[in-house]
Short mmCIF file of C-alpha atoms in Angstrom, two decimals:
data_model
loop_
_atom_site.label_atom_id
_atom_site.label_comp_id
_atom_site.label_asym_id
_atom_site.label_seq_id
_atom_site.Cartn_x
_atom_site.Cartn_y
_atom_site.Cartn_z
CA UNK A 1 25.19 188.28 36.53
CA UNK A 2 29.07 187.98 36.64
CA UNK A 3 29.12 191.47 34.62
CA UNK A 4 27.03 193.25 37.10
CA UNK A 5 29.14 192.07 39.90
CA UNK A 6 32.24 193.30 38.60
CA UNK A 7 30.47 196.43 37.63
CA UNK A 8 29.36 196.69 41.54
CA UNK A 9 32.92 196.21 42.71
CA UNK A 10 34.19 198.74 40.56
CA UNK A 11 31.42 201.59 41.36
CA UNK A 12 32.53 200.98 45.27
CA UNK A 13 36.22 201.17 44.27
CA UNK A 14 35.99 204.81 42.76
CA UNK A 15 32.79 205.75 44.12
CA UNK A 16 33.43 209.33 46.65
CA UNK A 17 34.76 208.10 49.99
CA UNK A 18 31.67 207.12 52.46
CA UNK A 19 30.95 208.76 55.71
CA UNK A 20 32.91 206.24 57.19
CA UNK A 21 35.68 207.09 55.63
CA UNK A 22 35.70 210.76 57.64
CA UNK A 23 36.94 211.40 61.16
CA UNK A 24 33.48 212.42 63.11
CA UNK A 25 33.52 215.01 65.73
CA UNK A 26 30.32 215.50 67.37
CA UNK A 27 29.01 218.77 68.89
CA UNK A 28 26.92 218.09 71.70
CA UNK A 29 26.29 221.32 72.90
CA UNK A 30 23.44 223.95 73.64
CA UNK A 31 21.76 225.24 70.58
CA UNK A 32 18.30 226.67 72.84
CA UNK A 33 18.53 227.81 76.13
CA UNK A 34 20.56 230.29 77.91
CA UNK A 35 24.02 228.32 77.43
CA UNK A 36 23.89 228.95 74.05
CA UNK A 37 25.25 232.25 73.81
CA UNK A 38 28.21 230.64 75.20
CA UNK A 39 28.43 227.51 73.28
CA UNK A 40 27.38 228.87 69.89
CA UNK A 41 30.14 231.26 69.44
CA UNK A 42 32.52 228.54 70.55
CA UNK A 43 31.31 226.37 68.54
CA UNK A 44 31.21 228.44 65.09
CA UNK A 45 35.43 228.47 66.03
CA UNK A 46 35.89 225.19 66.52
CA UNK A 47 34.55 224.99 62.76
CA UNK A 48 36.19 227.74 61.38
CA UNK A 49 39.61 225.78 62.54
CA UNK A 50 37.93 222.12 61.14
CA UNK A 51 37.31 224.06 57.89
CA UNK A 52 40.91 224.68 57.42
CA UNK A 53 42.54 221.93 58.54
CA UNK A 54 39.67 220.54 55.48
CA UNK A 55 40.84 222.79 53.44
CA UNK A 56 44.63 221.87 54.37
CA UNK A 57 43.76 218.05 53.40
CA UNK A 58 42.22 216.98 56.70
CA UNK A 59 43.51 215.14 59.67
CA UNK A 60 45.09 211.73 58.91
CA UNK A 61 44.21 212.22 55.04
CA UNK A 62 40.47 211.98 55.79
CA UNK A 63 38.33 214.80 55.92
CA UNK A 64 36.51 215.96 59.17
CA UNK A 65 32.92 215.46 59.04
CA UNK A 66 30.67 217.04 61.92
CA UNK A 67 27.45 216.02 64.02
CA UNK A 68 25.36 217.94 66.17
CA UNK A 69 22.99 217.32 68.96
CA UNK A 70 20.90 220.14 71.01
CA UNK A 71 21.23 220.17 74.77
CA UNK A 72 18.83 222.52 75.33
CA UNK A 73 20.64 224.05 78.16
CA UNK A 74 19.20 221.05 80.45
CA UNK A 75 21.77 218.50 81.81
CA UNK A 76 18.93 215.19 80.97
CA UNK A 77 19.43 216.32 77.36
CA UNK A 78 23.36 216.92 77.66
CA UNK A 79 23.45 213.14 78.55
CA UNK A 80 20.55 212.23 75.33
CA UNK A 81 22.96 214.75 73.04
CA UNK A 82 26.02 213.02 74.08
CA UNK A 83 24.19 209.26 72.77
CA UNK A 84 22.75 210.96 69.89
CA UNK A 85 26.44 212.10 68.58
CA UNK A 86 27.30 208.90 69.10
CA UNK A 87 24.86 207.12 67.43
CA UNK A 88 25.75 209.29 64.42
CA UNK A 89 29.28 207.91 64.29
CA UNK A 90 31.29 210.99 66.67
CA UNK A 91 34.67 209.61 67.31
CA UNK A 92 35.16 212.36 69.55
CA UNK A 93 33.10 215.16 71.20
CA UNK A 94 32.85 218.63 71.70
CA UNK A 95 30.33 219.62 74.82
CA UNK A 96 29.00 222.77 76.42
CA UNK A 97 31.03 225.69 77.60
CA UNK A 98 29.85 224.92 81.41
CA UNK A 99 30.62 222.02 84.01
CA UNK A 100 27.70 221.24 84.63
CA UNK A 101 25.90 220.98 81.53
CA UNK A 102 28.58 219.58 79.87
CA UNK A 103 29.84 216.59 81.99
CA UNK A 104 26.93 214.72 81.29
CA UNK A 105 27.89 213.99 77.32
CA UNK A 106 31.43 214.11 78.20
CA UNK A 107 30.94 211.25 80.49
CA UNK A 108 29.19 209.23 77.78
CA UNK A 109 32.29 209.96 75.69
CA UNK A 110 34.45 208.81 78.33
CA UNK A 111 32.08 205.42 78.56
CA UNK A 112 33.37 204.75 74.75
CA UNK A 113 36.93 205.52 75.58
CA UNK A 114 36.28 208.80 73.36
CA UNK A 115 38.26 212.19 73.81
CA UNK A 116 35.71 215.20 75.23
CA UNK A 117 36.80 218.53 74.95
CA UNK A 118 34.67 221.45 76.95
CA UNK A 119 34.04 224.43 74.03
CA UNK A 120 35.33 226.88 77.24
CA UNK A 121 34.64 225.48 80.47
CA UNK A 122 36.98 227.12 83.34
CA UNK A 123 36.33 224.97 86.30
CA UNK A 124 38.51 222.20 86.58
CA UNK A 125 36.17 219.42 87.07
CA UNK A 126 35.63 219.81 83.61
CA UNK A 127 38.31 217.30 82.07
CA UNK A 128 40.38 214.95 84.36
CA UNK A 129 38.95 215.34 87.87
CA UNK A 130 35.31 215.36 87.05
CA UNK A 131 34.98 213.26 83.85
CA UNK A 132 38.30 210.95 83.53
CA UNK A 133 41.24 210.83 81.86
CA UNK A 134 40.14 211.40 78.32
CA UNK A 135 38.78 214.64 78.77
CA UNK A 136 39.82 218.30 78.34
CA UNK A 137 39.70 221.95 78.07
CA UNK A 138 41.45 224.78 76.31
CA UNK A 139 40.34 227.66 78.29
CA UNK A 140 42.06 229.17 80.94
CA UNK A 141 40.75 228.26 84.46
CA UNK A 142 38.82 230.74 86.09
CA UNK A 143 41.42 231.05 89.52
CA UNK A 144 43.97 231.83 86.99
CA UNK A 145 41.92 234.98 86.16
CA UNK A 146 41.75 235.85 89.48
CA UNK A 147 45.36 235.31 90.05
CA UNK A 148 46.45 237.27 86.97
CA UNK A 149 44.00 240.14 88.22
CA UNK A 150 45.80 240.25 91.61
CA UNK A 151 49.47 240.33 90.33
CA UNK A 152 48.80 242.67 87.70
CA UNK A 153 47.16 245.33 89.66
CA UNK A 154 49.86 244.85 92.45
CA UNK A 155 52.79 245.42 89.79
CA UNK A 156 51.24 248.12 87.22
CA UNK A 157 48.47 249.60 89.63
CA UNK A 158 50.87 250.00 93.15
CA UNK A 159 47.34 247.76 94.38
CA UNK A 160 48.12 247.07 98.16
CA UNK A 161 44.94 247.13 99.39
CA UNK A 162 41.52 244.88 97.97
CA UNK A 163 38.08 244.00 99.25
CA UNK A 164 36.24 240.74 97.72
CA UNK A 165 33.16 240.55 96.44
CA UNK A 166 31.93 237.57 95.77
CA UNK A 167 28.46 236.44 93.41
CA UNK A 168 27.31 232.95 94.57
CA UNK A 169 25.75 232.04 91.64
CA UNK A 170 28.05 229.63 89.75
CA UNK A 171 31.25 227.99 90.68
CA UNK A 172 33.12 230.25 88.03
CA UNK A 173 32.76 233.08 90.20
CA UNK A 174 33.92 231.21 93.25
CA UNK A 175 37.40 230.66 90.76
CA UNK A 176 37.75 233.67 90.32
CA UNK A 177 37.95 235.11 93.83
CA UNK A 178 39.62 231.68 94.80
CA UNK A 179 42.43 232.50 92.24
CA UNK A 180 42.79 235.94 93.73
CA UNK A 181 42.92 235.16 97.40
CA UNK A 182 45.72 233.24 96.67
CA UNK A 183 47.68 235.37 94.76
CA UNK A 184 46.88 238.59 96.23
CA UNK A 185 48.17 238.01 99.90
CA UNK A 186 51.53 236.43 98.87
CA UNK A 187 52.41 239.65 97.07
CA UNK A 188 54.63 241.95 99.59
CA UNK A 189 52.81 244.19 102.07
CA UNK A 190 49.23 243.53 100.15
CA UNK A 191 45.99 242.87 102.19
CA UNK A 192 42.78 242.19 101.77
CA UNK A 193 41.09 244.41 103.95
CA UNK A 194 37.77 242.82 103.93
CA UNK A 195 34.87 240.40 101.81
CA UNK A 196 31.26 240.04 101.25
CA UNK A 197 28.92 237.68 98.75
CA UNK A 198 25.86 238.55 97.00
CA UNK A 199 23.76 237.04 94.97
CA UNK A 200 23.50 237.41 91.15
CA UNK A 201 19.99 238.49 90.78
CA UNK A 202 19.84 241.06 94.22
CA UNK A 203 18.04 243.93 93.33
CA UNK A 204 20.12 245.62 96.20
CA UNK A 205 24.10 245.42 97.29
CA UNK A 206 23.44 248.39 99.52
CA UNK A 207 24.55 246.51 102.56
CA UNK A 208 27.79 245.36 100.80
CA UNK A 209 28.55 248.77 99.82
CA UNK A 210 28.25 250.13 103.47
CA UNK A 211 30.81 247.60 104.74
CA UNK A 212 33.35 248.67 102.24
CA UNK A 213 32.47 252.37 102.77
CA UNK A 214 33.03 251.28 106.26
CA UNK A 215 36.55 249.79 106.17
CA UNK A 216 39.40 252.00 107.77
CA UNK A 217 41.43 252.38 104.63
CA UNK A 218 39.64 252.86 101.01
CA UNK A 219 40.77 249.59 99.39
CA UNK A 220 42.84 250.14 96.01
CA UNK A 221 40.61 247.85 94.13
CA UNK A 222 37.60 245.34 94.21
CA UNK A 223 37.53 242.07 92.89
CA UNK A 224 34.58 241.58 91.58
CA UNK A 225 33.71 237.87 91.48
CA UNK A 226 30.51 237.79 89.05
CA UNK A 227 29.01 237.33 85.94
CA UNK A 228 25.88 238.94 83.70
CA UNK A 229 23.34 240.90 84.76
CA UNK A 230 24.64 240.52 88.42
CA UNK A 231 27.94 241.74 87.32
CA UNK A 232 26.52 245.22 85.43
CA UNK A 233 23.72 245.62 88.67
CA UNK A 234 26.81 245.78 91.40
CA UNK A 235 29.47 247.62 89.07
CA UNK A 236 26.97 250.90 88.46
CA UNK A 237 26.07 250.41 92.37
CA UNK A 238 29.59 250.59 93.59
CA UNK A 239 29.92 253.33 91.33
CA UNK A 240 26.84 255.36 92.24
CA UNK A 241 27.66 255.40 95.60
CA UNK A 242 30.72 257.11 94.74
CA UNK A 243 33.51 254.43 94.94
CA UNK A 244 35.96 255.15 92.14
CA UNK A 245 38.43 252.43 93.24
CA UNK A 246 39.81 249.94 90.27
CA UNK A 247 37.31 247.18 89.56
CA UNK A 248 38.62 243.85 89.07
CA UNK A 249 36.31 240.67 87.05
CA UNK A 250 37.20 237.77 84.99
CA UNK A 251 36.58 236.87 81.55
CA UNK A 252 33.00 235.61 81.33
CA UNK A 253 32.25 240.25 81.42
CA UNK A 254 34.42 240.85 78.39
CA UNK A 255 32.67 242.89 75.55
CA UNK A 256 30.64 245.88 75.29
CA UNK A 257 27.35 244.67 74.99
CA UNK A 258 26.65 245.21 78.86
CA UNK A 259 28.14 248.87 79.02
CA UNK A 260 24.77 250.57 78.43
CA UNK A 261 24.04 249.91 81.62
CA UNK A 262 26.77 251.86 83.50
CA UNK A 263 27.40 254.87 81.28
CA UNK A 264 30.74 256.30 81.11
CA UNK A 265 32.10 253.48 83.14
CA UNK A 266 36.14 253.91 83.87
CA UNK A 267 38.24 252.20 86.26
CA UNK A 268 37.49 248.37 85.44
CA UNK A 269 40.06 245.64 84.20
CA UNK A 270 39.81 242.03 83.16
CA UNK A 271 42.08 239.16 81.50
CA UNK A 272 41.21 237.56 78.06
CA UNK A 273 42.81 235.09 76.42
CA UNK A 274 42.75 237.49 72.95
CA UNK A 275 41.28 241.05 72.29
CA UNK A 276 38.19 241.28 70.14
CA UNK A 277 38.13 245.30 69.69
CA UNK A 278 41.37 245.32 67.09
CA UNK A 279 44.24 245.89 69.18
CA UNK A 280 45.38 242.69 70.23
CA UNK A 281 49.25 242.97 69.29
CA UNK A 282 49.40 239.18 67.51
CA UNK A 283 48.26 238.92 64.02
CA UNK A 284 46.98 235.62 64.17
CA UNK A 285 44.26 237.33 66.73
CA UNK A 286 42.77 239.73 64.39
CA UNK A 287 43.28 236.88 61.55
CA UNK A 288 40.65 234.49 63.24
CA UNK A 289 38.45 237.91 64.03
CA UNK A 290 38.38 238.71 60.56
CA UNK A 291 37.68 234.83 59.69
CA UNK A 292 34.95 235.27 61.96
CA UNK A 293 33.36 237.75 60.54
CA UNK A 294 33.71 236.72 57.71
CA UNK A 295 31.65 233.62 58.37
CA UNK A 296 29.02 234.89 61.17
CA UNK A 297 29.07 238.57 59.65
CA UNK A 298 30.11 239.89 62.97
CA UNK A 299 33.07 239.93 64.90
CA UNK A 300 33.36 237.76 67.87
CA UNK A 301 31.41 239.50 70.82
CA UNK A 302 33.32 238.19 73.57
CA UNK A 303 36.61 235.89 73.84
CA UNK A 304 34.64 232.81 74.51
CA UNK A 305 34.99 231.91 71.22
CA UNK A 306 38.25 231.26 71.13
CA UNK A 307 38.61 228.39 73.22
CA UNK A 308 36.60 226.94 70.57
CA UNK A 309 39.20 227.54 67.82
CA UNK A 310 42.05 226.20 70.18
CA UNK A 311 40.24 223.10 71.15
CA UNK A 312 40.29 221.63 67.49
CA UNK A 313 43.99 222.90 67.03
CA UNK A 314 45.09 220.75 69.80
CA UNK A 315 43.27 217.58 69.27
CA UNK A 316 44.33 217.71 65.60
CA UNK A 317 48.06 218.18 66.17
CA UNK A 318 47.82 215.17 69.15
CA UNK A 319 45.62 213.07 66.47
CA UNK A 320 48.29 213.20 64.07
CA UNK A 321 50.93 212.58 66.54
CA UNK A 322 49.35 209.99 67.62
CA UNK A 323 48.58 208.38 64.38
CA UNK A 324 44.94 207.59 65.40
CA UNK A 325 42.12 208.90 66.63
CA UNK A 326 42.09 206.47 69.96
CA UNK A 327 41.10 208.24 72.71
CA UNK A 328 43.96 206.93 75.35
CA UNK A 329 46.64 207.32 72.40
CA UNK A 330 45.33 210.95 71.64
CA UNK A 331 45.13 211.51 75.39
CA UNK A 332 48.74 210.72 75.88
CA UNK A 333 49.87 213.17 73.14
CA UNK A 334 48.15 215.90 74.91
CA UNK A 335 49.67 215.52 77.90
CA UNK A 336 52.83 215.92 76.55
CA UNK A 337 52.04 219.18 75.22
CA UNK A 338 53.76 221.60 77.20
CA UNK A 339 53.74 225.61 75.89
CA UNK A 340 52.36 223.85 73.09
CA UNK A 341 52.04 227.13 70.29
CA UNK A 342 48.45 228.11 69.43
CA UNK A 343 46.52 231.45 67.78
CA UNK A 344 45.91 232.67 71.46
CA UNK A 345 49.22 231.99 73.05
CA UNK A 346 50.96 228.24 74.70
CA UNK A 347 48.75 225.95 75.98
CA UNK A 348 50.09 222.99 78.13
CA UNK A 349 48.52 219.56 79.44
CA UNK A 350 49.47 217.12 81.81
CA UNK A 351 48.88 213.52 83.19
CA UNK A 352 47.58 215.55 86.75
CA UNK A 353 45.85 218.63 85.01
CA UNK A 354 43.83 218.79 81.46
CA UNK A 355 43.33 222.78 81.94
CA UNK A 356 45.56 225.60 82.29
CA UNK A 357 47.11 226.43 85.11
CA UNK A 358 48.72 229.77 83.41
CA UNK A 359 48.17 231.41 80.59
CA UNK A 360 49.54 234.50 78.85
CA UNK A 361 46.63 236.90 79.58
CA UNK A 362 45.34 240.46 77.46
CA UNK A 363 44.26 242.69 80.45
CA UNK A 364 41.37 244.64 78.62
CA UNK A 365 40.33 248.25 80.89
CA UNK A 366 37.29 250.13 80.55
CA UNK A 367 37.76 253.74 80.14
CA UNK A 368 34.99 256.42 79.33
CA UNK A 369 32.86 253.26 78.29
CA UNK A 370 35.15 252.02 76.20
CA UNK A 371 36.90 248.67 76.32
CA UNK A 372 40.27 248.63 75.15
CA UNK A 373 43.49 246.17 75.30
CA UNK A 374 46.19 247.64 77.56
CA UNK A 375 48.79 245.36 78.55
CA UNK A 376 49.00 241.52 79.04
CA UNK A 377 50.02 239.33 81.72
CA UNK A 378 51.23 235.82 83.14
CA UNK A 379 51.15 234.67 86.23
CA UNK A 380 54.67 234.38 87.96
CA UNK A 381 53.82 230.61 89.19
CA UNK A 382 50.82 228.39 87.93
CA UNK A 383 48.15 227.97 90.92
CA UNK A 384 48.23 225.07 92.24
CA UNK A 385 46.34 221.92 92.11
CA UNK A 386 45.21 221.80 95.71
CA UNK A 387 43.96 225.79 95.00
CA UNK A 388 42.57 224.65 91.94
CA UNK A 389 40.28 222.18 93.63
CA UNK A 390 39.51 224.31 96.72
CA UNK A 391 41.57 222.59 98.73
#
């Protein structure tokens, strides 16, 4: 009996370390539903950056073990994914690209004290003012898109003149023009000549068209506040009824897979936060494209998946920082991060914002139907946190 003791104690001395023995990050995040194009991709980085920080020796000598839970794109089952993560050991959590669906598993991190990061949410109740203090985001706020948009087609396009139009479907579009009617009218002798909404699934924008066929000066560009199909339905509108000014968007329309449905489009710019068509002039951008590839067999479709990668980079370097995986003591490392370096430019965090304010920006135009990078941008000052919250 003695013997088989001792021969116990020694199988659990070298046995392989247990699964408690591994930092857990859990992935609550859609895996069905419509927010899965959005969170998968995201998602597929954030492991392509856990799998080499494995590979590197793992965070705080342990290996980095990961749980999922399905969302379903329904925010019930964001707060039943969040529990289920949990429940499987997560010691902190990824959640879904969007506010919304997100904030109800990031909240049941924030019960446990747990860090939450959003995979590549934009509006800034995502982190600090709509969860609590433990929670983040890597992405670049959508106002900052809008902002970027407006200063770069004043300084490179001679843009004095804009009309807004706005898509009231999510708050991300709201951002955007938000961001823009900020910037835009601070910039010397610029105006916004006029603005309109619509919603994402009109069949119709004729009326919106006629007012800015309508305005006393043809304005230099449109910002287009919208997202897919809307987006694609109003661009070949405007452009049918022979508008050729410079069309202005945010992120969430970057790659091609929408271009079918305006043939030959020209004449339309947007910000990423890293170019997925080969030209993006930092290496470490077409190394993650190629690592992506390599494990999806496709290159990333969009830029929403690098928020993803970004989101484990940061939380790794604060965890070992830190010294632990405690939420408050991670927290406070990240909010000293300021132009912290990452794959996809500085990112910076702070005790009143858990988002970025600025960001160095790729502005990707559309020419003959094809997307290309062609200069980047950053902001000359960060919006505001009043702007940022509508204020």
């Amino acid at each position: 009996m003695k013997y088989a003791c001792s021969l116990l104690a020694l199988l659990a001395l070298t046995a392989p370390a247990r699964a408690a023995d591994d930092i857990t990050v859990g992935f609550a995040i859609a895996k069905s539903g419509w927010m899965e194009a959005y969170d998968t991709p995201a998602a597929t980085a954030a492991k392509i950056r856990i799998d080499e920080i494995n590979a590197a020796g793992g965070l705080l000598g342990q290996q980095i073990k990961v749980v999922e839970a399905d969302t379903r794109t329904d925010r019930a089952e964001a707060a039943k994914a969040g529990l289920d993560v949990l429940d499987q050991g997560a010691q902190m959590m990824v959640v879904s690209c969007d506010y919304d669906f997100g904030a109800p598993a990031a909240l049941v991190a924030e019960g446990e004290g747990m860090n939450s990061f959003f995979l590549c949410a934009e509006d800034v109740k995502a982190g600090l003012q709509g969860v609590g203090p433990n929670s983040f985001s890597s992405s670049v706020l959508a106002p900052v898109q809008g902002a970027t948009m407006a200063e770069w087609a004043y300084a490179k396009r001679d843009a004095r003149t804009a009309f807004v139009l706005e898509d009231t479907f999510i708050e991300y579009n709201k951002g955007i023009c938000t961001g823009f009617d900020w910037m835009f009218p601070q910039l010397e002798g610029a105006e916004i000549l006029g603005r309109d909404t619509f919603k994402n699934d009109d069949a119709s924008i004729a009326s919106q068209i006629t007012r800015i066929k309508s305005l006393e000066k043809t304005p230099d560009v449109i910002m287009l506040c919208s997202v897919m199909p809307g987006a694609a339905a109003a661009v070949r509108q405007i452009r049918a009824a022979g508008i050729e000014a410079l069309i202005l968007n945010g992120s969430a329309v970057d790659g091609s897979y929408w271009l079918d449905a305006v043939p030959g489009l020209s004449g339309f710019a947007l910000p990423v936060q890293g170019a997925i068509y080969g030209d993006d002039p930092r290496p470490e951008v077409e190394a993650f494209n190629a690592a992506y590839e390599a494990k999806t067999g496709a290159r990333p479709a969009s830029q929403y998946a690098y928020p993803g990668y970004v989101l484990i980079d940061l939380w790794a370097k604060a965890v070992e920082r830190a010294g632990t995986v405690d939420g408050a003591a991670v927290t406070a490392e990240l909010e000293k991060m300021q132009a912290e370096p990452t794959a996809f430019g500085p990112r910076s965090f702070s005790a009143e914002l858990h988002h970025q304010n600025t960001a160095l920006m790729q502005i990707v135009e559309i020419t003959g139907g094809k997307p290309a990078r062609v200069d980047e941008w950053q902001i000359s000052q960060p919006v505001p946190l009043d702007v940022l919250m509508g204020k």
